[in-house]
Amino acid sequence: MTGRTFRMRRLRRGTPAPASRARGAQPKVVALGGGRGLSASLAALRRITGDLTAVVTVADDGGSSGRLRDELGVLPPGDLRKALAALCGDDDWGQTWARVIQHRFVSRGDLHDHAVGNLLIVALWEQLGDHVQALDLVGKLLGAHGRVLPMSAVPLELQALVRGHDPARPDDVDTVRGQATVALTRGEVQSVHLVPNDPPAVPEAVAAVLDADWVVLGPGSWFSSVIPHLLVPELLDALVETKARRVLSLNLAPQPGETDGFSPQRHLEVLGRHAPKLALDVVLADEAAVPDCESLADAAKRFGAAVELAPVAATDSSPKHDPELLAAAYDRIFRMHGRIGPWR
């Protein structure tokens, strides 16, 4: 908890400042998360800054990532691949490479459902023996507008305490293992933890958080993509100690299975239980996704945060963020809440 002033503000639609500003005149932004939520945030943030770092969860154990992890003992590459694709530019080069690395093989053999980008990333890990160097090289090939880092250099297992995971025993609390299983549980997730329970953070990720002007957490799968960053001790310490401003971007709707029935304020309450020392500066939400503004305001106040409401949802009524609208919201937040800095 901090002494920061609390307030709620509604942000209007608008166009973000151009991303062509000189590098030294842009905020250093670090975005944490995984999967489609992080990709949405990165697709927005790359429009307003060229100094962007993604720190990605490495607990995925499903699909192509899970198969490569089991067979080769590597970090799951899927969320890292998605982050790289989101950082690709809108020109022909960027969009072509984004499609290539996201392409999945369809066959009756072992290649079925493997993503090209997953295989490329793992091949470079084996060639170079360095997770960060390999991801930097892939980013250079793609012309990515930013850097992608894993939050830890060891594969992690996500475990959760879930009430009613077995419908036949609705009142029992069971330990559920694996990110894919946790994400699809029918029960109520009580808490999550990582195995090993004190994994080392990638030093470059810690350094990026400490050196940032802004840190963005979320949107994304709350228990399996957002909260895991707070369970890596060195990374949590950096998030607590950094002089950067911190913005939490809320989801547009509860995730089926993982957060069924969660209100926006309950997302904050769960976050606080896992990281009671974490302070925030801004909580960003789409006004249409907040039925009780006062309760959200009270929940944000416990983190010392202001609530900013902005139209960030896609206009087709799907529960997806529109990258242009989300970029505009981030840009205005950085300008209104940021310290006096060179990008202002």
mmCIF file of C-alpha atoms in Angstrom:
data_model
loop_
_atom_site.group_PDB
_atom_site.id
_atom_site.type_symbol
_atom_site.label_atom_id
_atom_site.label_comp_id
_atom_site.label_asym_id
_atom_site.label_seq_id
_atom_site.Cartn_x
_atom_site.Cartn_y
_atom_site.Cartn_z
ATOM 1 C CA MET A 1 0.000 0.000 0.000
ATOM 2 C CA THR A 2 1.279 3.448 -0.809
ATOM 3 C CA GLY A 3 0.195 7.004 -0.213
ATOM 4 C CA ARG A 4 -0.569 7.612 -3.869
ATOM 5 C CA THR A 5 -3.709 9.607 -4.551
ATOM 6 C CA PHE A 6 -6.685 7.512 -5.628
ATOM 7 C CA ARG A 7 -9.105 8.546 -8.321
ATOM 8 C CA MET A 8 -11.207 7.153 -11.123
ATOM 9 C CA ARG A 9 -11.092 8.676 -14.577
ATOM 10 C CA ARG A 10 -12.715 7.930 -17.899
ATOM 11 C CA LEU A 11 -10.444 8.087 -20.908
ATOM 12 C CA ARG A 12 -11.848 9.113 -24.252
ATOM 13 C CA ARG A 13 -11.236 7.483 -27.579
ATOM 14 C CA GLY A 14 -8.265 8.879 -29.415
ATOM 15 C CA THR A 15 -5.260 8.187 -31.562
ATOM 16 C CA PRO A 16 -1.991 7.270 -29.856
ATOM 17 C CA ALA A 17 1.108 9.328 -30.422
ATOM 18 C CA PRO A 18 3.175 8.048 -33.359
ATOM 19 C CA ALA A 19 5.707 5.288 -32.699
ATOM 20 C CA SER A 20 8.301 7.045 -34.833
ATOM 21 C CA ARG A 21 9.547 9.314 -32.053
ATOM 22 C CA ALA A 22 13.286 9.191 -31.446
ATOM 23 C CA ARG A 23 14.284 6.226 -29.309
ATOM 24 C CA GLY A 24 15.629 8.420 -26.539
ATOM 25 C CA ALA A 25 12.286 10.233 -26.407
ATOM 26 C CA GLN A 26 10.192 7.146 -25.683
ATOM 27 C CA PRO A 27 9.244 5.487 -22.415
ATOM 28 C CA LYS A 28 10.926 2.216 -21.491
ATOM 29 C CA VAL A 29 8.050 -0.223 -21.095
ATOM 30 C CA VAL A 30 8.084 -3.788 -19.783
ATOM 31 C CA ALA A 31 4.985 -5.960 -20.305
ATOM 32 C CA LEU A 32 4.471 -9.137 -18.300
ATOM 33 C CA GLY A 33 2.098 -11.981 -19.068
ATOM 34 C CA GLY A 34 1.584 -14.812 -21.511
ATOM 35 C CA GLY A 35 -0.605 -16.102 -24.306
ATOM 36 C CA ARG A 36 -3.206 -14.000 -26.075
ATOM 37 C CA GLY A 37 -3.501 -11.432 -23.303
ATOM 38 C CA LEU A 38 0.166 -10.465 -23.491
ATOM 39 C CA SER A 39 -0.011 -10.496 -27.286
ATOM 40 C CA ALA A 40 -2.860 -7.978 -27.184
ATOM 41 C CA SER A 41 -0.881 -5.708 -24.888
ATOM 42 C CA LEU A 42 2.266 -5.934 -27.026
ATOM 43 C CA ALA A 43 0.372 -5.252 -30.256
ATOM 44 C CA ALA A 44 -0.821 -2.023 -28.627
ATOM 45 C CA LEU A 45 2.404 -0.996 -26.912
ATOM 46 C CA ARG A 46 4.592 -1.398 -30.007
ATOM 47 C CA ARG A 47 2.503 1.368 -31.576
ATOM 48 C CA ILE A 48 3.595 3.916 -28.986
ATOM 49 C CA THR A 49 7.161 2.987 -28.002
ATOM 50 C CA GLY A 50 10.183 1.355 -29.552
ATOM 51 C CA ASP A 51 11.720 0.584 -26.159
ATOM 52 C CA LEU A 52 9.586 -2.423 -25.272
ATOM 53 C CA THR A 53 10.412 -5.674 -23.470
ATOM 54 C CA ALA A 54 8.069 -8.627 -22.976
ATOM 55 C CA VAL A 55 8.627 -10.930 -19.998
ATOM 56 C CA VAL A 56 6.794 -14.189 -20.641
ATOM 57 C CA THR A 57 5.572 -17.055 -18.465
ATOM 58 C CA VAL A 58 7.216 -20.457 -19.007
ATOM 59 C CA ALA A 59 4.788 -22.857 -17.341
ATOM 60 C CA ASP A 60 2.830 -23.953 -20.427
ATOM 61 C CA ASP A 61 2.516 -27.726 -20.693
ATOM 62 C CA GLY A 62 -0.093 -28.172 -23.415
ATOM 63 C CA GLY A 63 -0.108 -28.540 -27.186
ATOM 64 C CA SER A 64 3.057 -28.178 -29.230
ATOM 65 C CA SER A 65 4.897 -26.492 -26.348
ATOM 66 C CA GLY A 66 4.083 -29.317 -23.972
ATOM 67 C CA ARG A 67 5.243 -31.953 -26.447
ATOM 68 C CA LEU A 68 8.563 -30.189 -27.054
ATOM 69 C CA ARG A 69 8.998 -29.657 -23.337
ATOM 70 C CA ASP A 70 8.394 -33.341 -22.581
ATOM 71 C CA GLU A 71 10.556 -34.646 -25.424
ATOM 72 C CA LEU A 72 13.512 -32.261 -25.231
ATOM 73 C CA GLY A 73 13.369 -30.845 -21.701
ATOM 74 C CA VAL A 74 13.270 -27.263 -23.001
ATOM 75 C CA LEU A 75 11.331 -24.211 -21.938
ATOM 76 C CA PRO A 76 7.857 -24.180 -23.486
ATOM 77 C CA PRO A 77 8.292 -21.893 -26.516
ATOM 78 C CA GLY A 78 4.639 -21.196 -27.387
ATOM 79 C CA ASP A 79 3.972 -18.029 -25.395
ATOM 80 C CA LEU A 80 7.388 -16.675 -26.367
ATOM 81 C CA ARG A 81 6.503 -17.268 -30.019
ATOM 82 C CA LYS A 82 3.162 -15.488 -29.639
ATOM 83 C CA ALA A 83 4.888 -12.494 -28.064
ATOM 84 C CA LEU A 84 7.373 -12.298 -30.951
ATOM 85 C CA ALA A 85 4.538 -12.485 -33.475
ATOM 86 C CA ALA A 86 2.706 -9.655 -31.700
ATOM 87 C CA LEU A 87 5.820 -7.482 -31.972
ATOM 88 C CA CYS A 88 6.038 -7.903 -35.742
ATOM 89 C CA GLY A 89 5.382 -4.759 -37.735
ATOM 90 C CA ASP A 90 2.391 -4.052 -39.949
ATOM 91 C CA ASP A 91 4.485 -3.990 -43.139
ATOM 92 C CA ASP A 92 4.747 -6.943 -45.534
ATOM 93 C CA TRP A 93 7.926 -8.256 -43.889
ATOM 94 C CA GLY A 94 6.476 -8.198 -40.393
ATOM 95 C CA GLN A 95 3.117 -9.676 -41.297
ATOM 96 C CA THR A 96 4.667 -12.402 -43.451
ATOM 97 C CA TRP A 97 6.970 -13.518 -40.655
ATOM 98 C CA ALA A 98 4.170 -13.290 -38.096
ATOM 99 C CA ARG A 99 2.136 -15.721 -40.215
ATOM 100 C CA VAL A 100 5.131 -18.009 -40.765
ATOM 101 C CA ILE A 101 6.057 -18.456 -37.117
ATOM 102 C CA GLN A 102 2.395 -18.912 -36.157
ATOM 103 C CA HIS A 103 1.834 -21.501 -38.914
ATOM 104 C CA ARG A 104 0.944 -24.972 -37.640
ATOM 105 C CA PHE A 105 1.561 -28.166 -39.580
ATOM 106 C CA VAL A 106 -1.395 -30.412 -40.322
ATOM 107 C CA SER A 107 -0.441 -34.023 -40.846
ATOM 108 C CA ARG A 108 -0.991 -37.568 -39.665
ATOM 109 C CA GLY A 109 2.535 -37.744 -38.278
ATOM 110 C CA ASP A 110 4.646 -36.331 -35.479
ATOM 111 C CA LEU A 111 4.716 -32.825 -36.931
ATOM 112 C CA HIS A 112 0.962 -32.416 -36.571
ATOM 113 C CA ASP A 113 0.020 -29.200 -34.737
ATOM 114 C CA HIS A 114 3.612 -28.105 -34.171
ATOM 115 C CA ALA A 115 4.079 -24.380 -34.788
ATOM 116 C CA VAL A 116 6.942 -23.345 -37.053
ATOM 117 C CA GLY A 117 8.043 -20.691 -34.565
ATOM 118 C CA ASN A 118 8.249 -23.215 -31.743
ATOM 119 C CA LEU A 119 10.614 -25.396 -33.767
ATOM 120 C CA LEU A 120 12.722 -22.402 -34.808
ATOM 121 C CA ILE A 121 13.092 -21.150 -31.245
ATOM 122 C CA VAL A 122 14.010 -24.578 -29.865
ATOM 123 C CA ALA A 123 16.506 -25.154 -32.695
ATOM 124 C CA LEU A 124 18.272 -21.893 -31.849
ATOM 125 C CA TRP A 125 18.290 -22.762 -28.149
ATOM 126 C CA GLU A 126 20.060 -25.992 -29.000
ATOM 127 C CA GLN A 127 22.468 -24.275 -31.408
ATOM 128 C CA LEU A 128 23.378 -21.330 -29.196
ATOM 129 C CA GLY A 129 22.832 -22.754 -25.704
ATOM 130 C CA ASP A 130 21.471 -19.392 -24.565
ATOM 131 C CA HIS A 131 17.753 -18.621 -24.191
ATOM 132 C CA VAL A 132 18.088 -14.856 -24.370
ATOM 133 C CA GLN A 133 20.551 -14.754 -27.258
ATOM 134 C CA ALA A 134 18.366 -17.114 -29.300
ATOM 135 C CA LEU A 135 15.201 -15.077 -28.728
ATOM 136 C CA ASP A 136 17.046 -11.875 -29.602
ATOM 137 C CA LEU A 137 18.163 -13.499 -32.863
ATOM 138 C CA VAL A 138 14.612 -14.565 -33.744
ATOM 139 C CA GLY A 139 13.421 -11.044 -32.972
ATOM 140 C CA LYS A 140 16.074 -9.618 -35.278
ATOM 141 C CA LEU A 141 15.015 -11.972 -38.085
ATOM 142 C CA LEU A 142 11.376 -10.944 -37.669
ATOM 143 C CA GLY A 143 12.130 -7.245 -37.340
ATOM 144 C CA ALA A 144 10.316 -7.332 -34.003
ATOM 145 C CA HIS A 145 9.515 -3.975 -32.401
ATOM 146 C CA GLY A 146 10.810 -4.980 -28.990
ATOM 147 C CA ARG A 147 12.517 -7.739 -27.043
ATOM 148 C CA VAL A 148 11.109 -11.007 -25.679
ATOM 149 C CA LEU A 149 12.475 -12.666 -22.527
ATOM 150 C CA PRO A 150 11.379 -15.713 -20.509
ATOM 151 C CA MET A 151 10.644 -14.934 -16.863
ATOM 152 C CA SER A 152 12.769 -17.919 -15.785
ATOM 153 C CA ALA A 153 15.364 -20.103 -17.502
ATOM 154 C CA VAL A 154 13.925 -23.335 -16.091
ATOM 155 C CA PRO A 155 10.659 -25.002 -17.142
ATOM 156 C CA LEU A 156 8.045 -24.452 -14.439
ATOM 157 C CA GLU A 157 5.015 -26.432 -13.366
ATOM 158 C CA LEU A 158 1.919 -24.533 -12.301
ATOM 159 C CA GLN A 159 -0.047 -26.076 -9.455
ATOM 160 C CA ALA A 160 -3.339 -24.853 -8.030
ATOM 161 C CA LEU A 161 -5.551 -25.520 -5.055
ATOM 162 C CA VAL A 162 -9.015 -25.930 -6.552
ATOM 163 C CA ARG A 163 -12.318 -26.368 -4.762
ATOM 164 C CA GLY A 164 -14.715 -28.633 -6.655
ATOM 165 C CA HIS A 165 -12.300 -29.684 -9.386
ATOM 166 C CA ASP A 166 -14.074 -33.048 -9.255
ATOM 167 C CA PRO A 167 -17.812 -32.338 -9.747
ATOM 168 C CA ALA A 168 -18.581 -35.423 -7.665
ATOM 169 C CA ARG A 169 -16.852 -33.752 -4.671
ATOM 170 C CA PRO A 170 -17.856 -30.071 -4.942
ATOM 171 C CA ASP A 171 -16.636 -29.114 -1.449
ATOM 172 C CA ASP A 172 -13.236 -30.799 -1.602
ATOM 173 C CA VAL A 173 -10.045 -28.878 -2.343
ATOM 174 C CA ASP A 174 -7.607 -30.721 -4.604
ATOM 175 C CA THR A 175 -4.158 -29.933 -5.952
ATOM 176 C CA VAL A 176 -4.395 -29.578 -9.727
ATOM 177 C CA ARG A 177 -1.145 -29.828 -11.688
ATOM 178 C CA GLY A 178 -0.277 -28.277 -15.028
ATOM 179 C CA GLN A 179 -1.164 -24.954 -16.642
ATOM 180 C CA ALA A 180 -3.426 -26.515 -19.249
ATOM 181 C CA THR A 181 -5.429 -28.359 -16.569
ATOM 182 C CA VAL A 182 -5.662 -25.329 -14.284
ATOM 183 C CA ALA A 183 -6.900 -23.156 -17.152
ATOM 184 C CA LEU A 184 -9.761 -25.558 -17.884
ATOM 185 C CA THR A 185 -10.766 -26.570 -14.366
ATOM 186 C CA ARG A 186 -14.484 -26.591 -13.582
ATOM 187 C CA GLY A 187 -13.776 -25.784 -9.960
ATOM 188 C CA GLU A 188 -12.918 -22.591 -8.102
ATOM 189 C CA VAL A 189 -9.197 -21.808 -8.046
ATOM 190 C CA GLN A 190 -8.174 -20.829 -4.512
ATOM 191 C CA SER A 191 -4.480 -20.153 -5.110
ATOM 192 C CA VAL A 192 -1.594 -21.086 -7.393
ATOM 193 C CA HIS A 193 2.094 -21.778 -6.897
ATOM 194 C CA LEU A 194 5.066 -22.826 -8.991
ATOM 195 C CA VAL A 195 7.258 -25.919 -8.874
ATOM 196 C CA PRO A 196 10.045 -25.339 -8.069
ATOM 197 C CA ASN A 197 8.606 -22.808 -5.645
ATOM 198 C CA ASP A 198 11.535 -20.367 -5.809
ATOM 199 C CA PRO A 199 12.620 -20.452 -9.464
ATOM 200 C CA PRO A 200 15.452 -18.177 -10.572
ATOM 201 C CA ALA A 201 14.463 -15.218 -12.697
ATOM 202 C CA VAL A 202 16.234 -14.445 -15.950
ATOM 203 C CA PRO A 203 18.657 -11.625 -14.987
ATOM 204 C CA GLU A 204 17.810 -9.616 -18.096
ATOM 205 C CA ALA A 205 14.116 -9.672 -17.114
ATOM 206 C CA VAL A 206 14.883 -8.378 -13.620
ATOM 207 C CA ALA A 207 17.137 -5.667 -15.050
ATOM 208 C CA ALA A 208 14.445 -4.592 -17.524
ATOM 209 C CA VAL A 209 11.854 -4.173 -14.753
ATOM 210 C CA LEU A 210 14.248 -2.178 -12.579
ATOM 211 C CA ASP A 211 15.206 0.074 -15.510
ATOM 212 C CA ALA A 212 11.675 0.624 -16.843
ATOM 213 C CA ASP A 213 9.592 3.782 -16.860
ATOM 214 C CA TRP A 214 6.387 1.733 -16.973
ATOM 215 C CA VAL A 215 5.562 -1.891 -16.164
ATOM 216 C CA VAL A 216 2.351 -3.341 -17.601
ATOM 217 C CA LEU A 217 0.819 -6.459 -16.019
ATOM 218 C CA GLY A 218 -2.055 -8.192 -17.812
ATOM 219 C CA PRO A 219 -4.432 -8.701 -19.463
ATOM 220 C CA GLY A 220 -4.471 -12.486 -19.706
ATOM 221 C CA SER A 221 -5.389 -15.714 -17.986
ATOM 222 C CA TRP A 222 -5.286 -14.584 -14.379
ATOM 223 C CA PHE A 223 -4.005 -17.666 -12.598
ATOM 224 C CA SER A 224 -1.941 -19.165 -15.404
ATOM 225 C CA SER A 225 -0.425 -16.123 -17.180
ATOM 226 C CA VAL A 226 -0.598 -13.050 -14.930
ATOM 227 C CA ILE A 227 -0.073 -14.205 -11.338
ATOM 228 C CA PRO A 228 2.877 -16.582 -12.097
ATOM 229 C CA HIS A 229 5.163 -13.566 -12.544
ATOM 230 C CA LEU A 230 4.502 -12.676 -8.918
ATOM 231 C CA LEU A 231 5.599 -16.157 -7.814
ATOM 232 C CA VAL A 232 9.193 -15.763 -9.035
ATOM 233 C CA PRO A 233 10.885 -14.180 -5.982
ATOM 234 C CA GLU A 234 13.516 -12.118 -7.822
ATOM 235 C CA LEU A 235 10.955 -10.837 -10.294
ATOM 236 C CA LEU A 236 8.474 -9.931 -7.559
ATOM 237 C CA ASP A 237 11.216 -8.105 -5.649
ATOM 238 C CA ALA A 238 12.002 -6.120 -8.792
ATOM 239 C CA LEU A 239 8.306 -5.269 -9.285
ATOM 240 C CA VAL A 240 8.093 -4.047 -5.695
ATOM 241 C CA GLU A 241 11.381 -2.117 -5.740
ATOM 242 C CA THR A 242 11.310 -0.587 -9.233
ATOM 243 C CA LYS A 243 10.858 3.152 -9.578
ATOM 244 C CA ALA A 244 8.731 2.495 -12.658
ATOM 245 C CA ARG A 245 5.021 3.236 -12.650
ATOM 246 C CA ARG A 246 2.885 0.090 -12.719
ATOM 247 C CA VAL A 247 -0.356 -0.386 -14.641
ATOM 248 C CA LEU A 248 -2.622 -3.419 -14.354
ATOM 249 C CA SER A 249 -4.736 -4.075 -17.437
ATOM 250 C CA LEU A 250 -7.905 -6.004 -16.645
ATOM 251 C CA ASN A 251 -9.585 -8.575 -18.854
ATOM 252 C CA LEU A 252 -12.742 -7.795 -20.777
ATOM 253 C CA ALA A 253 -14.585 -10.834 -19.433
ATOM 254 C CA PRO A 254 -14.042 -13.715 -16.991
ATOM 255 C CA GLN A 255 -12.214 -16.681 -18.496
ATOM 256 C CA PRO A 256 -14.362 -19.822 -18.770
ATOM 257 C CA GLY A 257 -13.147 -22.317 -16.220
ATOM 258 C CA GLU A 258 -10.326 -20.357 -14.620
ATOM 259 C CA THR A 259 -12.172 -17.221 -13.462
ATOM 260 C CA ASP A 260 -15.841 -18.008 -14.065
ATOM 261 C CA GLY A 261 -18.010 -15.556 -12.158
ATOM 262 C CA PHE A 262 -15.138 -13.240 -11.219
ATOM 263 C CA SER A 263 -15.916 -9.537 -11.000
ATOM 264 C CA PRO A 264 -13.177 -7.026 -11.931
ATOM 265 C CA GLN A 265 -12.591 -6.297 -8.259
ATOM 266 C CA ARG A 266 -12.239 -9.983 -7.435
ATOM 267 C CA HIS A 267 -9.389 -10.185 -9.941
ATOM 268 C CA LEU A 268 -7.638 -7.518 -7.867
ATOM 269 C CA GLU A 269 -8.382 -9.259 -4.588
ATOM 270 C CA VAL A 270 -6.841 -12.503 -5.863
ATOM 271 C CA LEU A 271 -3.789 -10.635 -7.106
ATOM 272 C CA GLY A 272 -3.357 -9.020 -3.704
ATOM 273 C CA ARG A 273 -3.509 -12.350 -1.897
ATOM 274 C CA HIS A 274 -0.635 -13.676 -3.990
ATOM 275 C CA ALA A 275 1.483 -10.503 -3.756
ATOM 276 C CA PRO A 276 0.448 -8.407 -0.737
ATOM 277 C CA LYS A 277 3.459 -6.077 -1.055
ATOM 278 C CA LEU A 278 2.741 -5.135 -4.660
ATOM 279 C CA ALA A 279 1.675 -1.540 -5.288
ATOM 280 C CA LEU A 280 0.040 -0.262 -8.479
ATOM 281 C CA ASP A 281 -0.359 3.171 -9.987
ATOM 282 C CA VAL A 282 -3.166 2.578 -12.488
ATOM 283 C CA VAL A 283 -5.813 -0.068 -13.058
ATOM 284 C CA LEU A 284 -7.071 0.052 -16.656
ATOM 285 C CA ALA A 285 -10.483 -1.388 -17.492
ATOM 286 C CA ASP A 286 -13.082 -1.163 -20.225
ATOM 287 C CA GLU A 287 -16.090 0.665 -18.804
ATOM 288 C CA ALA A 288 -18.519 -1.818 -20.389
ATOM 289 C CA ALA A 289 -16.791 -4.619 -18.444
ATOM 290 C CA VAL A 290 -17.199 -2.898 -15.054
ATOM 291 C CA PRO A 291 -20.743 -3.257 -13.674
ATOM 292 C CA ASP A 292 -19.797 -1.865 -10.243
ATOM 293 C CA CYS A 293 -17.363 1.042 -10.554
ATOM 294 C CA GLU A 294 -17.409 1.838 -6.843
ATOM 295 C CA SER A 295 -16.350 -1.677 -5.815
ATOM 296 C CA LEU A 296 -13.544 -1.669 -8.367
ATOM 297 C CA ALA A 297 -12.432 1.721 -7.068
ATOM 298 C CA ASP A 298 -12.284 0.392 -3.509
ATOM 299 C CA ALA A 299 -10.275 -2.662 -4.614
ATOM 300 C CA ALA A 300 -7.817 -0.505 -6.573
ATOM 301 C CA LYS A 301 -7.412 1.859 -3.644
ATOM 302 C CA ARG A 302 -5.907 -0.962 -1.582
ATOM 303 C CA PHE A 303 -3.039 -1.025 -4.096
ATOM 304 C CA GLY A 304 -2.735 2.776 -4.061
ATOM 305 C CA ALA A 305 -3.988 2.861 -7.654
ATOM 306 C CA ALA A 306 -6.166 5.104 -9.763
ATOM 307 C CA VAL A 307 -8.794 3.494 -11.985
ATOM 308 C CA GLU A 308 -8.873 4.521 -15.636
ATOM 309 C CA LEU A 309 -11.869 3.520 -17.730
ATOM 310 C CA ALA A 310 -11.400 3.489 -21.491
ATOM 311 C CA PRO A 311 -13.038 1.912 -24.546
ATOM 312 C CA VAL A 312 -10.471 -0.779 -25.367
ATOM 313 C CA ALA A 313 -12.654 -3.662 -26.585
ATOM 314 C CA ALA A 314 -12.917 -4.731 -30.211
ATOM 315 C CA THR A 315 -15.975 -3.280 -31.901
ATOM 316 C CA ASP A 316 -17.213 -6.704 -33.092
ATOM 317 C CA SER A 317 -18.452 -7.500 -29.542
ATOM 318 C CA SER A 318 -15.889 -10.303 -29.106
ATOM 319 C CA PRO A 319 -14.006 -10.353 -25.768
ATOM 320 C CA LYS A 320 -10.808 -9.120 -27.423
ATOM 321 C CA HIS A 321 -8.852 -5.903 -27.066
ATOM 322 C CA ASP A 322 -8.614 -3.605 -30.054
ATOM 323 C CA PRO A 323 -4.893 -2.807 -30.496
ATOM 324 C CA GLU A 324 -5.472 0.780 -31.631
ATOM 325 C CA LEU A 325 -7.862 1.592 -28.804
ATOM 326 C CA LEU A 326 -5.649 -0.122 -26.230
ATOM 327 C CA ALA A 327 -2.632 1.774 -27.579
ATOM 328 C CA ALA A 328 -4.500 5.055 -27.210
ATOM 329 C CA ALA A 329 -5.416 4.202 -23.617
ATOM 330 C CA TYR A 330 -1.849 3.266 -22.694
ATOM 331 C CA ASP A 331 -0.473 6.388 -24.349
ATOM 332 C CA ARG A 332 -2.792 8.690 -22.410
ATOM 333 C CA ILE A 333 -2.063 6.864 -19.146
ATOM 334 C CA PHE A 334 1.675 7.222 -19.672
ATOM 335 C CA ARG A 335 1.256 10.930 -20.317
ATOM 336 C CA MET A 336 -1.165 11.663 -17.463
ATOM 337 C CA HIS A 337 0.424 9.501 -14.769
ATOM 338 C CA GLY A 338 4.066 9.368 -15.789
ATOM 339 C CA ARG A 339 6.792 11.357 -14.151
ATOM 340 C CA ILE A 340 8.274 14.169 -16.187
ATOM 341 C CA GLY A 341 10.407 12.306 -18.702
ATOM 342 C CA PRO A 342 12.018 12.748 -22.115
ATOM 343 C CA TRP A 343 9.020 11.265 -23.954
ATOM 344 C CA ARG A 344 6.843 14.092 -22.623
#
